[in-house]
Structure formats: structure tokens, C-alpha cells
XYZ file of C-alpha atoms in Angstrom:
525
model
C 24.487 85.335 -134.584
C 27.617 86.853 -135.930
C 26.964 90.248 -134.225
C 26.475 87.473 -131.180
C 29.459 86.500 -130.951
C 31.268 90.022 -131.666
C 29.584 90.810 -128.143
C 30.852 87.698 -126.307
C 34.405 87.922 -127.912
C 34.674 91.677 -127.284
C 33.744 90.526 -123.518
C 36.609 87.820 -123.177
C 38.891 90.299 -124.302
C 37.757 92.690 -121.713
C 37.829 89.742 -119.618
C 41.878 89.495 -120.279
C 42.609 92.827 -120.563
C 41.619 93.170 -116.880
C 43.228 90.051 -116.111
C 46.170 91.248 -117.130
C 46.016 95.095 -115.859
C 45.576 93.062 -112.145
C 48.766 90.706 -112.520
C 50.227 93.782 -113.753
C 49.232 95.626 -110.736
C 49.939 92.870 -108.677
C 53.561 92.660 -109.916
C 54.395 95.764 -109.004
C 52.561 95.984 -105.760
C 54.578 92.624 -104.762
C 57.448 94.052 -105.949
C 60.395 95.249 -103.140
C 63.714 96.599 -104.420
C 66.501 96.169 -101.405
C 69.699 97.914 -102.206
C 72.764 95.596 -101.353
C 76.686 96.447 -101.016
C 78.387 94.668 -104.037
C 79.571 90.941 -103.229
C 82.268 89.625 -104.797
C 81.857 86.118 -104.443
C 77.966 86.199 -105.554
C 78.316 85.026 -109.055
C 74.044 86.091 -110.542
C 72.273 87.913 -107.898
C 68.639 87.430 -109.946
C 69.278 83.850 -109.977
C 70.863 83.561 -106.413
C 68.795 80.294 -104.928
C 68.493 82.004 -102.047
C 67.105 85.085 -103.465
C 64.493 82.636 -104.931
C 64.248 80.887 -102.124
C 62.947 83.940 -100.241
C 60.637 84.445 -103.443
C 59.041 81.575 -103.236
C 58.409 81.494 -98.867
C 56.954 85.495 -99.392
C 55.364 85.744 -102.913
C 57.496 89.204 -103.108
C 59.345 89.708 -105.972
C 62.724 90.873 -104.788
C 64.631 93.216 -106.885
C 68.433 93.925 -105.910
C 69.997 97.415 -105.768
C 73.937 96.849 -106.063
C 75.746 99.846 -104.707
C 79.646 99.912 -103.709
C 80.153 98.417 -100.445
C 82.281 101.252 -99.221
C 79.613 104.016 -99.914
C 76.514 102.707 -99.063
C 75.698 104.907 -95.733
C 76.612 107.881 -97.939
C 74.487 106.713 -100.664
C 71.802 106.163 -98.230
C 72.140 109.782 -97.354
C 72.451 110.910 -100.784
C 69.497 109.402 -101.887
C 66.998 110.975 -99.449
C 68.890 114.713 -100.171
C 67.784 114.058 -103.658
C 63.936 113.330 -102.703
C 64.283 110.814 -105.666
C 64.144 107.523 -103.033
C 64.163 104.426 -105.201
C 64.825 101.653 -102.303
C 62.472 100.002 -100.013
C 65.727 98.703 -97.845
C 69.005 98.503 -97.303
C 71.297 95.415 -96.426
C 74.099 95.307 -94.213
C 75.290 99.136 -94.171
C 78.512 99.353 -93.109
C 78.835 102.621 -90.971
C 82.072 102.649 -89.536
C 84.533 100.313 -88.262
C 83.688 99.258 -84.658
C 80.271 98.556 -83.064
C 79.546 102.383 -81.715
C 79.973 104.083 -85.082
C 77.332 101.691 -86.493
C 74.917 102.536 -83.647
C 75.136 105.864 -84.094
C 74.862 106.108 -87.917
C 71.498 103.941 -87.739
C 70.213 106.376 -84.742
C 71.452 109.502 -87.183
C 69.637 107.891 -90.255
C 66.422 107.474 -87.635
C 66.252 110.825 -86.540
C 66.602 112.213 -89.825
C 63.156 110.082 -90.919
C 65.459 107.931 -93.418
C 64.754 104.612 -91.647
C 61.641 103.564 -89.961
C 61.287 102.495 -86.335
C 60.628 98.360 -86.214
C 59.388 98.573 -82.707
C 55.480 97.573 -83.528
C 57.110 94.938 -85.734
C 59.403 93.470 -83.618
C 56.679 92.669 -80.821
C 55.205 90.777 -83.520
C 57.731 88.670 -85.189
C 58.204 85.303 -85.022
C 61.771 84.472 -85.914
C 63.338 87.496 -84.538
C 61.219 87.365 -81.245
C 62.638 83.387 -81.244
C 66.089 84.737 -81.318
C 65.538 87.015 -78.282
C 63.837 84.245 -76.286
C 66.815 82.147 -77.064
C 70.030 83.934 -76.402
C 70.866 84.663 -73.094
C 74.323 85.672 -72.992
C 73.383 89.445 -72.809
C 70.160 91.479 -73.289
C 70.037 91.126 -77.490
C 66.829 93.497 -77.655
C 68.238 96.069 -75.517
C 71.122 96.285 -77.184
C 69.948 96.388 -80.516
C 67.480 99.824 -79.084
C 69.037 103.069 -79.992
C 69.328 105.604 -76.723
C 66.217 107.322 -78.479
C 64.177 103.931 -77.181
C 63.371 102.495 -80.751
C 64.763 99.699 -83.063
C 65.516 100.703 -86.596
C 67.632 97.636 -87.615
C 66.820 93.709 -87.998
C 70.448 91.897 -86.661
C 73.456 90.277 -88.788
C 74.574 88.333 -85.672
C 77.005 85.139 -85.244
C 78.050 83.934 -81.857
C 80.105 81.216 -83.651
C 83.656 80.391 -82.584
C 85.473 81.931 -85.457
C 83.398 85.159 -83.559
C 85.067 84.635 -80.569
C 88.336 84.161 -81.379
C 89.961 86.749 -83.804
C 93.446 87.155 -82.824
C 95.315 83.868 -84.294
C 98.556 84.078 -85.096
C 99.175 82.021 -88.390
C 103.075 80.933 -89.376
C 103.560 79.388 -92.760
C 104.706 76.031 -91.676
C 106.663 75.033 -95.240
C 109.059 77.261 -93.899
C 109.521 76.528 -91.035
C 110.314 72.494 -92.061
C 112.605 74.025 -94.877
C 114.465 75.877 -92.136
C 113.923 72.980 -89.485
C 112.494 75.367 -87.152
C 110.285 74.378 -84.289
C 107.105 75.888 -83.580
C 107.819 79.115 -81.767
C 106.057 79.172 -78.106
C 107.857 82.338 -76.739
C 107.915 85.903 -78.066
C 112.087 84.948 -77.777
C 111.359 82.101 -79.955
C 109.584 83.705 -82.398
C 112.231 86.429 -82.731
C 114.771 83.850 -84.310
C 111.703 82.386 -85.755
C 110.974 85.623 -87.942
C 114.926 86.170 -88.140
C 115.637 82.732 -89.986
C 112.336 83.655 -92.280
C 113.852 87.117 -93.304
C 117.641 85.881 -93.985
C 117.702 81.959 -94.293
C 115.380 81.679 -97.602
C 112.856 79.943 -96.905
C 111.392 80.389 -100.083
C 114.447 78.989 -101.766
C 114.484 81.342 -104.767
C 118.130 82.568 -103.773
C 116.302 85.871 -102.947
C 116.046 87.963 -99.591
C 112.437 88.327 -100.579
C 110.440 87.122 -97.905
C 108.096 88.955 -95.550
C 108.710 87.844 -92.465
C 105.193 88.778 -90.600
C 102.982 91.260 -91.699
C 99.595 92.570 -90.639
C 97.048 95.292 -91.983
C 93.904 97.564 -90.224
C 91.026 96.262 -92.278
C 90.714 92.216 -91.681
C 89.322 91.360 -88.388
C 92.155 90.277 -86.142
C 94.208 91.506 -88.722
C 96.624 93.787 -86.483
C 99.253 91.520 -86.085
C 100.860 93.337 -83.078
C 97.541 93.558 -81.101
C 98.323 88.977 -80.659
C 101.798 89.287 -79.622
C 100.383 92.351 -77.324
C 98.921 89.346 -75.424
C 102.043 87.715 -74.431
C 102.425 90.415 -72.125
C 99.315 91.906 -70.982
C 95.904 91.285 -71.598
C 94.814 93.259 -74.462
C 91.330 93.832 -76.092
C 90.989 96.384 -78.937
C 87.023 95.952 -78.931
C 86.865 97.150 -74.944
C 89.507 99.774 -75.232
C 92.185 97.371 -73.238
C 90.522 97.038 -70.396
C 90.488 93.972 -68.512
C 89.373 92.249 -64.748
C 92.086 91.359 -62.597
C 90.563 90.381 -59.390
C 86.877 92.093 -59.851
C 89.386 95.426 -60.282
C 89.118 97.260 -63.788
C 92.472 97.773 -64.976
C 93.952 99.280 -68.376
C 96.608 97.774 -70.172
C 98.448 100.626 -71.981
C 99.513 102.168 -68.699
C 101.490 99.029 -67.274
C 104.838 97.996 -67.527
C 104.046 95.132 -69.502
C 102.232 97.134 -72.178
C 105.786 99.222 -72.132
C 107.680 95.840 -72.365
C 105.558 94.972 -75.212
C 106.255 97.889 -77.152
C 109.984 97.204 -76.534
C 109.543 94.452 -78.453
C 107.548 95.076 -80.906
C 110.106 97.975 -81.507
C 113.105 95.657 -81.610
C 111.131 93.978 -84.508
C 110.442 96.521 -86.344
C 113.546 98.042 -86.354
C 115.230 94.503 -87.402
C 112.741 93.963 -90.593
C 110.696 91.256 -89.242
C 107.374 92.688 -89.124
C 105.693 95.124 -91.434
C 102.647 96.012 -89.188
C 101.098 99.068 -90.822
C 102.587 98.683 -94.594
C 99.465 96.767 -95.978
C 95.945 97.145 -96.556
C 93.724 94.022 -97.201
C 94.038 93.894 -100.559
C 97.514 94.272 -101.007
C 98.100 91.446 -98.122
C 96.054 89.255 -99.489
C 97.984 89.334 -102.513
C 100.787 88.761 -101.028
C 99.770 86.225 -98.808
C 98.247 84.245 -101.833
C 101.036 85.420 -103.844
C 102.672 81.776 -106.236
C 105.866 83.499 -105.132
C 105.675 82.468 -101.860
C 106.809 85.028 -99.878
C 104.960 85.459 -96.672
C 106.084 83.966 -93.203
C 103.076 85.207 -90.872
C 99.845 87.012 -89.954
C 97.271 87.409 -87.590
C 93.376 87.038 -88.592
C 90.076 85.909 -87.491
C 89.596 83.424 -90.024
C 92.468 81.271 -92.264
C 90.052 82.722 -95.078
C 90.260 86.327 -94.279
C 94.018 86.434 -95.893
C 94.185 83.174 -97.958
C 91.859 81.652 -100.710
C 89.423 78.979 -100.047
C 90.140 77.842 -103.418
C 93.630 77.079 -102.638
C 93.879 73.968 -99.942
C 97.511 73.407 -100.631
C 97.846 77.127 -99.501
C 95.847 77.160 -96.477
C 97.511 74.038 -95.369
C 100.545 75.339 -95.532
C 99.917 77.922 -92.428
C 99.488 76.579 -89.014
C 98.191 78.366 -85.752
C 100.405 79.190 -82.673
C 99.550 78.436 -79.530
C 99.625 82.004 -77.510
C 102.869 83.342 -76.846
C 104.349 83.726 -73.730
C 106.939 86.488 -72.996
C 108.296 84.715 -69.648
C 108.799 86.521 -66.143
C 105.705 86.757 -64.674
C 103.523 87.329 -67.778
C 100.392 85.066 -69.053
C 99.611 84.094 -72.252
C 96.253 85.259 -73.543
C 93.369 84.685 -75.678
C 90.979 87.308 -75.798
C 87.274 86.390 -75.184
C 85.632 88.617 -77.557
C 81.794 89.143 -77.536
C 80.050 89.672 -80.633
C 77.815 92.074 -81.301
C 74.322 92.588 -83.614
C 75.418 94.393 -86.967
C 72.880 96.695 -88.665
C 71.629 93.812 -91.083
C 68.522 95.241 -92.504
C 67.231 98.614 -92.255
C 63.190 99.803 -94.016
C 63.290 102.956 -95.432
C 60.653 105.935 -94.515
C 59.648 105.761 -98.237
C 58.893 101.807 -97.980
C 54.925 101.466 -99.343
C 55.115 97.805 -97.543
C 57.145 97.517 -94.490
C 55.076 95.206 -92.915
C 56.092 92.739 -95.901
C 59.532 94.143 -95.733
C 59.630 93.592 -92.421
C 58.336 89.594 -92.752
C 61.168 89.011 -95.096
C 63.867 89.835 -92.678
C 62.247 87.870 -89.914
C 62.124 84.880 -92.444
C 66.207 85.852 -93.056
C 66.192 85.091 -89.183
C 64.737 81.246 -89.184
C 66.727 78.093 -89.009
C 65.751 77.389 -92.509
C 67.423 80.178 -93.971
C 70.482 80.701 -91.967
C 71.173 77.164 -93.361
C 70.665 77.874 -97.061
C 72.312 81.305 -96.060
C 75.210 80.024 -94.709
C 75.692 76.308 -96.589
C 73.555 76.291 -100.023
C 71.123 74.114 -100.880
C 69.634 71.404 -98.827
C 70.878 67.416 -100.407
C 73.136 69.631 -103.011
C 75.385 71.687 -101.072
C 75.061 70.102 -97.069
C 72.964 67.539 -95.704
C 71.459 66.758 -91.744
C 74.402 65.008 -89.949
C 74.208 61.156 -89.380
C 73.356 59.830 -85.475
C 77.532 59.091 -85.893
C 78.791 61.855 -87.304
C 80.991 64.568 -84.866
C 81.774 68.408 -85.237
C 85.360 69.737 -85.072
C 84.844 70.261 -81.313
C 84.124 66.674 -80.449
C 80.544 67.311 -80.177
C 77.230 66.202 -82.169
C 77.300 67.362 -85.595
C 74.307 69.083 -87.059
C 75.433 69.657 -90.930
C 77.553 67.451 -92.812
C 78.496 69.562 -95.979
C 79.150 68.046 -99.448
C 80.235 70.779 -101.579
C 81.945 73.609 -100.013
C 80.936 77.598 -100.653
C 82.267 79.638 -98.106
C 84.911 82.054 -99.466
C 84.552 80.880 -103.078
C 82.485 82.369 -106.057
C 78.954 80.799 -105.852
C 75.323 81.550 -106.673
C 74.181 79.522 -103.927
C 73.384 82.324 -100.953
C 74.712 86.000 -100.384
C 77.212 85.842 -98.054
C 75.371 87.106 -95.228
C 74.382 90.242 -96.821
C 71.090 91.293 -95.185
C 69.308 89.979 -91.879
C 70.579 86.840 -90.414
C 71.456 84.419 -86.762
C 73.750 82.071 -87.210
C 72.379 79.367 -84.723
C 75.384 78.094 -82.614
C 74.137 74.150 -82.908
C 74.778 74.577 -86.987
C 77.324 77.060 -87.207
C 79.619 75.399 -84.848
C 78.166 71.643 -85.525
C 79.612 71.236 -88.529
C 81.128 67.847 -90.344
C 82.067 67.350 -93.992
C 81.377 64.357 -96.188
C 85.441 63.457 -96.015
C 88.971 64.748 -94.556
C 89.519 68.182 -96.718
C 91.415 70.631 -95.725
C 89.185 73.383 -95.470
C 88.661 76.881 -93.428
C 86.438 75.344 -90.944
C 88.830 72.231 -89.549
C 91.934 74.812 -89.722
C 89.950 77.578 -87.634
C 88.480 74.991 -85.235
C 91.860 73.609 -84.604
C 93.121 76.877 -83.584
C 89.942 78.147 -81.438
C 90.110 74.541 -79.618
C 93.289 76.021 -78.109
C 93.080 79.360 -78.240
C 89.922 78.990 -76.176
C 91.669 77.094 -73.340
C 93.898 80.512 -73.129
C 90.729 82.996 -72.065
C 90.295 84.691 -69.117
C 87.199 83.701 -66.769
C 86.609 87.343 -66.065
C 86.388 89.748 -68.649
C 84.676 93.164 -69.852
C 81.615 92.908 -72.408
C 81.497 95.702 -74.759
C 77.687 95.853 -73.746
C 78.989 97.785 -71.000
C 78.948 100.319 -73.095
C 75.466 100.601 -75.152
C 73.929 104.090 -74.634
C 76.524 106.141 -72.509
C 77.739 108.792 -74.362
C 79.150 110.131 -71.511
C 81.775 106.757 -71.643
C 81.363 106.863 -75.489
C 82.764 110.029 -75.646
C 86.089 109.300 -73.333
C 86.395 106.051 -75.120
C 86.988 107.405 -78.721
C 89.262 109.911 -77.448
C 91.351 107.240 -75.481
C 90.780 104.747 -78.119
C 92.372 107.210 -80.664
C 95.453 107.673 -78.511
C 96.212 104.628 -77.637
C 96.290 103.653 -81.516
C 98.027 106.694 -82.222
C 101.000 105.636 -79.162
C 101.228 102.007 -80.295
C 102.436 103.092 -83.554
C 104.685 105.692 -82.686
C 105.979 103.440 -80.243
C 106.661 100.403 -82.465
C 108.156 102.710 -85.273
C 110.189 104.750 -83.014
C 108.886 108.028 -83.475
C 108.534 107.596 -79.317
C 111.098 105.672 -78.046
C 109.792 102.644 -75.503
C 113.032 102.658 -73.785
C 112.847 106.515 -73.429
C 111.716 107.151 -69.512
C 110.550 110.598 -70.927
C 108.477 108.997 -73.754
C 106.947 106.682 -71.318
C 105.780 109.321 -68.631
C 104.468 111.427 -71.335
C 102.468 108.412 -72.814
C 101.535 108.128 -68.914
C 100.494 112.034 -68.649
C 98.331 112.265 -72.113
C 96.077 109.219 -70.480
C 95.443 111.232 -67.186
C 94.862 114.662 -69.676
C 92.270 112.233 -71.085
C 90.600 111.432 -68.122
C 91.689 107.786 -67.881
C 90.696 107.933 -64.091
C 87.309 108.790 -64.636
C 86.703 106.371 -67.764
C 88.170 103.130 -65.969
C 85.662 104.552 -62.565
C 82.743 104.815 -64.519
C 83.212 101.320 -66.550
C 83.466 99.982 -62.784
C 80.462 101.703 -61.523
C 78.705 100.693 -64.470
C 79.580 96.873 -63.535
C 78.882 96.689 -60.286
């Protein structure tokens, strides 16, 4: 009997010891491990709700890589030079700082076998294929293929206002009551605007402190002269300043009102009223958040891409201006920008399960989790809108939010790192549970006017997707024109200067301007 029961206890340990060899196995087969740029506001990655969210919906196990946002395309790189390949993806690789550069770093890491091709996948996805059927402002599919004919990324994508509008011009408003100053509606106005911030202390700390208007390179919208550009000409950074006048394709650095912009933007420069290249984003977000008080201006996409979320009093104290007009015959303008698909999620050639990979990221893409994504959790952090309740834009609302997490330290969702569509009927149908001041009512106040200033012709940057023979003239031209504005402003060329100005003229034609602004035109007809 005894010898029995050795026999059936030495079995049930057998028994367990394969049980747990197979969850052991299982683990690690279920296992994914995603490397992510490093988020600030994300407070516990492991114990993100989101993150366990996704858990839970795949039965993967979801193990985070944190690398330095910066770095990670040259990480990427490194990684695969070492043969030692520890990630089965990457989120949100930031490979440059407009829309081309990142389509040609994904198509670079494709070539080189460090990224898969989605192709197969994407014919049979669910969410993603959704998205396609859905939005029909351009070709999304075609212009998320590489000009080697295959998809290598899953999309970051928002079409949302704050999207579409990135060149707001923000004026702290405390000032201008201190100084009883009205709202400046001309670029004359806002001269003695700026002048009474630099020399009538607004601040009132007895102190010729204050920064008058400032701007910096690396926050979307963030180059302040690139708004006040607009009072004179139409001018659109992403599309290389070209505009439609008439069905004609015309470029904005080359006419007299582009040289009667730089005039001005001189004149301010040279009088201390606006520091456009001093700053980077850090430092002007210090200053703009600074208890000191001491900034007049700037130009952003969002309130929240210079000031604090956490600080209402703050972001109430700024207050958008309406699109400067220069006088003569000159129009003010918004510019209708057109957002493009970021490189949200990428599957790399070492990946053992892309096909689960790859049913993670079209999950990222559903309704469901572009609202946890973007809001928190369901009846914690947002709710479904009442039958009553109305967006900023007068329409429907969708969301009524309760507790407020974009912009602020949370463990709630990851900021829109990794794949995601923000659908337009909850990203722009938002309400909130009472009258806060808050990023979203600021920004829609602004777009609600700055969108009555667009044009009703403009160029798409589409135009551009797979011809490197445009690329190519573009970046060159592109480069110029960047390098001319600031020489211009700063003086190193002088505006007024007929010399300056026809040699500003001549370097375009050296650079083929002719033939660029032909082939955009052949390419839109």
C-alpha cells in the first residue's frame, strides 16, 4: 500500500512539474517586449491601465523597453549591428523632423531587413482596414506604402483640430489689462503691443525683464515668425510655402510680401521685441511657466505645448489672436494644414510572433482603445456624453470627461506612444463634467476662428509621397529658405537691401525653383 501510494504521489508530482514547465513555456512564448521612447508624463509603465488593458484583450504579456526618445532610430540601428536583437517592436520612432525624413528612415530600416513588411497583415486587419475604409480625405494606405511598394509601419494618426491648426499666436492677456492694451489685430498694432510689454512693466517687478514674444524650432507651431509671416503672404512650412492662387501654384518667399514681411520681422528684432531663434523647448517652456512672470507671447499648436496643464491660472492667463493683418492689399491667414500618418509601430525582422504583434497594433487602432488611449478609464476618467450635452464646436458631444490627463503625470494611458487613430467624432466631440479652464476649451476657442481664416484652395503635402525627384528639390529649397528667413530677420541680409533681395531672388532660380513649382503643378493637375 505504502509503496502504492509512493507511485501515485511520484505521478502527481510529475503531473505538476509538467504543469508548470507548460505555463512556463507558455509565459515566455506569450511574452512580447516593445521598446518605447521614454515618456515623461507616464508615471508606472508595468502598471499603466492601458498596458493592462491591452493584456487582458490579447493574452500577451507585454514587456516595455524604455530607450531615450531622442535616440531611438539610432538605437534601432545599433541594435541589429550588434546581432544581439532583444525587441520584438518599436513604438513611435522619431526619425527626423518633418514627414519625408520619417518615410525614408522606415524605407532605410526595411531595406536593411530591420523591420518587416505588414503588407499580408494589413489585408487582414480589422481595425486598421476600418480606418482605411473610413477616411477619405486622401488615399491613407497609399500613403502610408514606401516607394519600394510595401508597408512597414502601423499609423500614429490624428485629424483632430488642434492637427489642423498649429500656428496660434498666444498673448499673455494679464498684461495686456495691466497696460490697458487692446487686443492687437494688425501687425502695426502688435508692434506697440510688444513695445509696451518690453518697456511699460507689465510684470510690475520694477524690472525691464520681460520677454516680449519669443518662439523656438522644436514645438509644433512653435516658430513664432512663420504666424506673423501670414499677415502678409500665405505661408506653409509643411508644403515648402507654396500656395493656390487661382488654380496657379505660387511660392511665397519670392514675392514682395514675403520681402515686406521680413522688413518687419527685422524691425522687431532689431528693437528687442522678439527673440525668435534664442530658445529651445525646454528652455521656453521654462520661461513661459516661469512664477516670475516674464513672457508676453508665443506661437504653438496647442496652449499645452508651452504651458502646464497643471497650472489653469497660467493657461488662462494667455489668449489667442485673431490672424493679423498687415493692411494694403494683404489677407490674413490661417494655414490649413493636413496631417499626416507617423511611423507608430514598426515589427522587427527578429519578431518570433508578428502575427500577434501585429493584432496588438490593430487593437491600438479600435474605438475602444483610442478612448482609454487618449482619456483613461471608462466611468473613472470620461464617460459617454448625455443626449444634451455639446462639444466646444457647437456640435454633439461624444465624451464628457471627469478627471482630466492630458499633459499631466498619469498612469492612466501612454500618451500616444505606439499605434493609434484618433476618431474625429471623440477627439473633437469632447465636453467636460463642468466649466474648467482647460487645454481643450482654450484650443477650440482659437481653432473656431482661426478656421474661418483658411484658404479654400490649398496644397496637400500628399503631393509629395514617393517623388524623389520633387523630394530632392524640396530639401534643398526648404533649407534655403530657412537659412534666408533668418539671415533676413537678424540682419545678416538686409530686407531693405535691393542687392540682398535679388540675390535671395537668384539662389531660388540656382535651385531650380522653376522646375519644382512646374512639377508640383503637373503633379496636381
Amino acid at each position: 500500500m505504502l509503496k502504492k501510494n509512493r507511485v501515485v504521489s511520484m505521478f502527481f508530482l510529475l503531473l505538476l512539474t509538467v504543469f508548470f514547465i507548460t505555463c512556463r513555456k507558455q509565459d515566455i512564448r506569450d511574452e512580447i517586449v516593445i521598446s518605447i521612447p521614454y515618456n515623461e508624463i507616464i508615471r508606472n509603465i508595468d502598471a499603466n491601465y492601458y498596458k493592462l488593458w491591452l493584456e487582458e484583450q490579447t493574452g500577451l504579456s507585454i514587456k516595455f523597453n524604455i530607450i531615450d526618445k531622442t535616440t531611438s532610430a539610432d538605437y534601432l540601428r545599433l541594435m541589429f549591428a550588434s546581432d544581439y536583437v532583444t525587441s520584438d517592436a518599436f513604438f513611435s520612432i522619431p526619425c527626423g523632423e518633418i514627414w519625408d525624413e520619417w518615410n525614408s528612415c522606415i524605407q532605410e530600416f526595411g531595406e536593411k531587413g530591420y523591420i518587416i513588411p505588414l503588407n499580408k497583415y494589413f489585408d487582414n486587419s480589422i481595425y486598421l482596414k476600418a480606418v482605411f475604409e473610413s477616411f477619405s480625405d486622401y488615399d491613407l494606405r497609399a500613403v502610408m506604402t514606401s516607394a519600394d511598394g510595401n508597408n512597414y509601419y502601423m499609423p500614429g494618426f490624428d485629424f483632430s483640430f488642434p492637427e489642423r491648426h498649429y500656428q496660434v499666436l498666444w498673448l499673455n492677456q494679464i498684461w495686456l489689462k495691466n497696460l490697458k492694451l487692446n487686443v492687437p489685430q494688425t501687425t502695426g498694432e502688435l508692434r506697440d503691443v510688444l513695445f509696451a510689454f518690453k518697456t511699460g512693466d507689465p510684470n510690475g517687478n520694477g524690472l525691464q525683464d520681460e520677454v516680449p514674444l519669443a518662439g523656438t524650432y522644436d514645438v509644433p507651431g512653435g516658430q513664432v515668425y512663420n504666424a506673423i509671416i501670414n499677415a502678409f503672404v500665405y505661408n506653409d512650412p509643411d508644403n515648402s510655402r507654396l500656395f493656390l492662387e487661382n488654380g496657379e501654384v505660387k511660392f511665397a518667399p519670392m514675392t514682395e510680401q514675403w520681402r515686406e514681411a521680413m522688413k518687419y520681422l527685422n524691425s522687431l528684432y532689431k528693437d528687442g521685441l522678439i527673440k525668435p531663434f534664442t530658445y529651445n523647448r525646454n528652455i521656453l517652456t521654462g520661461l513661459a511657466n516661469s512664477p516670475w512672470n516674464i513672457l508676453g507671447g508665443f506661437t504653438s499648436r496647442s496652449i499645452t505645448d508651452v504651458l502646464f496643464q497643471s497650472n489653469p491660472d497660467l493657461i488662462s492667463a494667455f489668449i489667442h489672436i485673431v490672424p493679423l493683418a498687415s493692411g494694403g492689399n494683404y489677407s490674413q491667414n490661417a494655414v490649413a494644414r493636413t496631417p499626416l500618418p507617423r511611423p507608430a509601430g514598426v515589427i522587427t525582422s527578429a519578431c518570433k510572433k508578428p502575427l500577434e504583434v501585429f493584432k496588438l497594433f490593430d487593437l491600438m487602432l479600435s474605438k475602444e482603445a483610442f478612448l482609454i488611449g487618449r482619456y483613461g478609464e471608462e466611468n473613472a476618467d470620461w464617460i459617454r456624453a448625455g443626449v444634451t450635452d455639446t462639444d466646444f464646436y457647437g456640435n454633439k458631444a461624444t465624451v464628457r470627461v471627469i478627471n482630466h490627463l492630458k499633459n499631466i503625470v498619469q498612469n492612466k494611458h501612454l500618451n500616444e506612444s505606439g499605434p493609434f487613430f484618433a476618431y474625429p467624432e471623440y477627439s473633437d466631440g469632447v465636453t467636460f463634467s463642468a466649466f474648467d479652464v482647460n487645454s481643450e476649451y482654450v484650443n477650440a476657442r482659437a481653432y473656431r476662428i482661426y478656421e474661418k481664416y483658411k484658404p479654400k484652395e490649398y496644397i496637400r503635402p500628399t503631393i509629395f509621397h514617393n517623388r524623389p525627384d520633387i523630394k530632392v528639390m524640396r530639401h534643398a529649397i526648404d533649407a534655403f529658405t530657412d537659412e534666408s528667413i533668418k539671415a533676413f530677420i537678424t540682419g545678416e541680409e538686409d530686407p531693405h537691401d535691393d542687392k540682398a533681395w535679388d540675390s535671395h531672388l537668384r539662389k531660388y532660380n540656382d535651385l531650380n525653383i522653376e522646375r519644382f513649382i512646374n512639377s508640383v503643378a503637373e503633379v496636381l493637375r
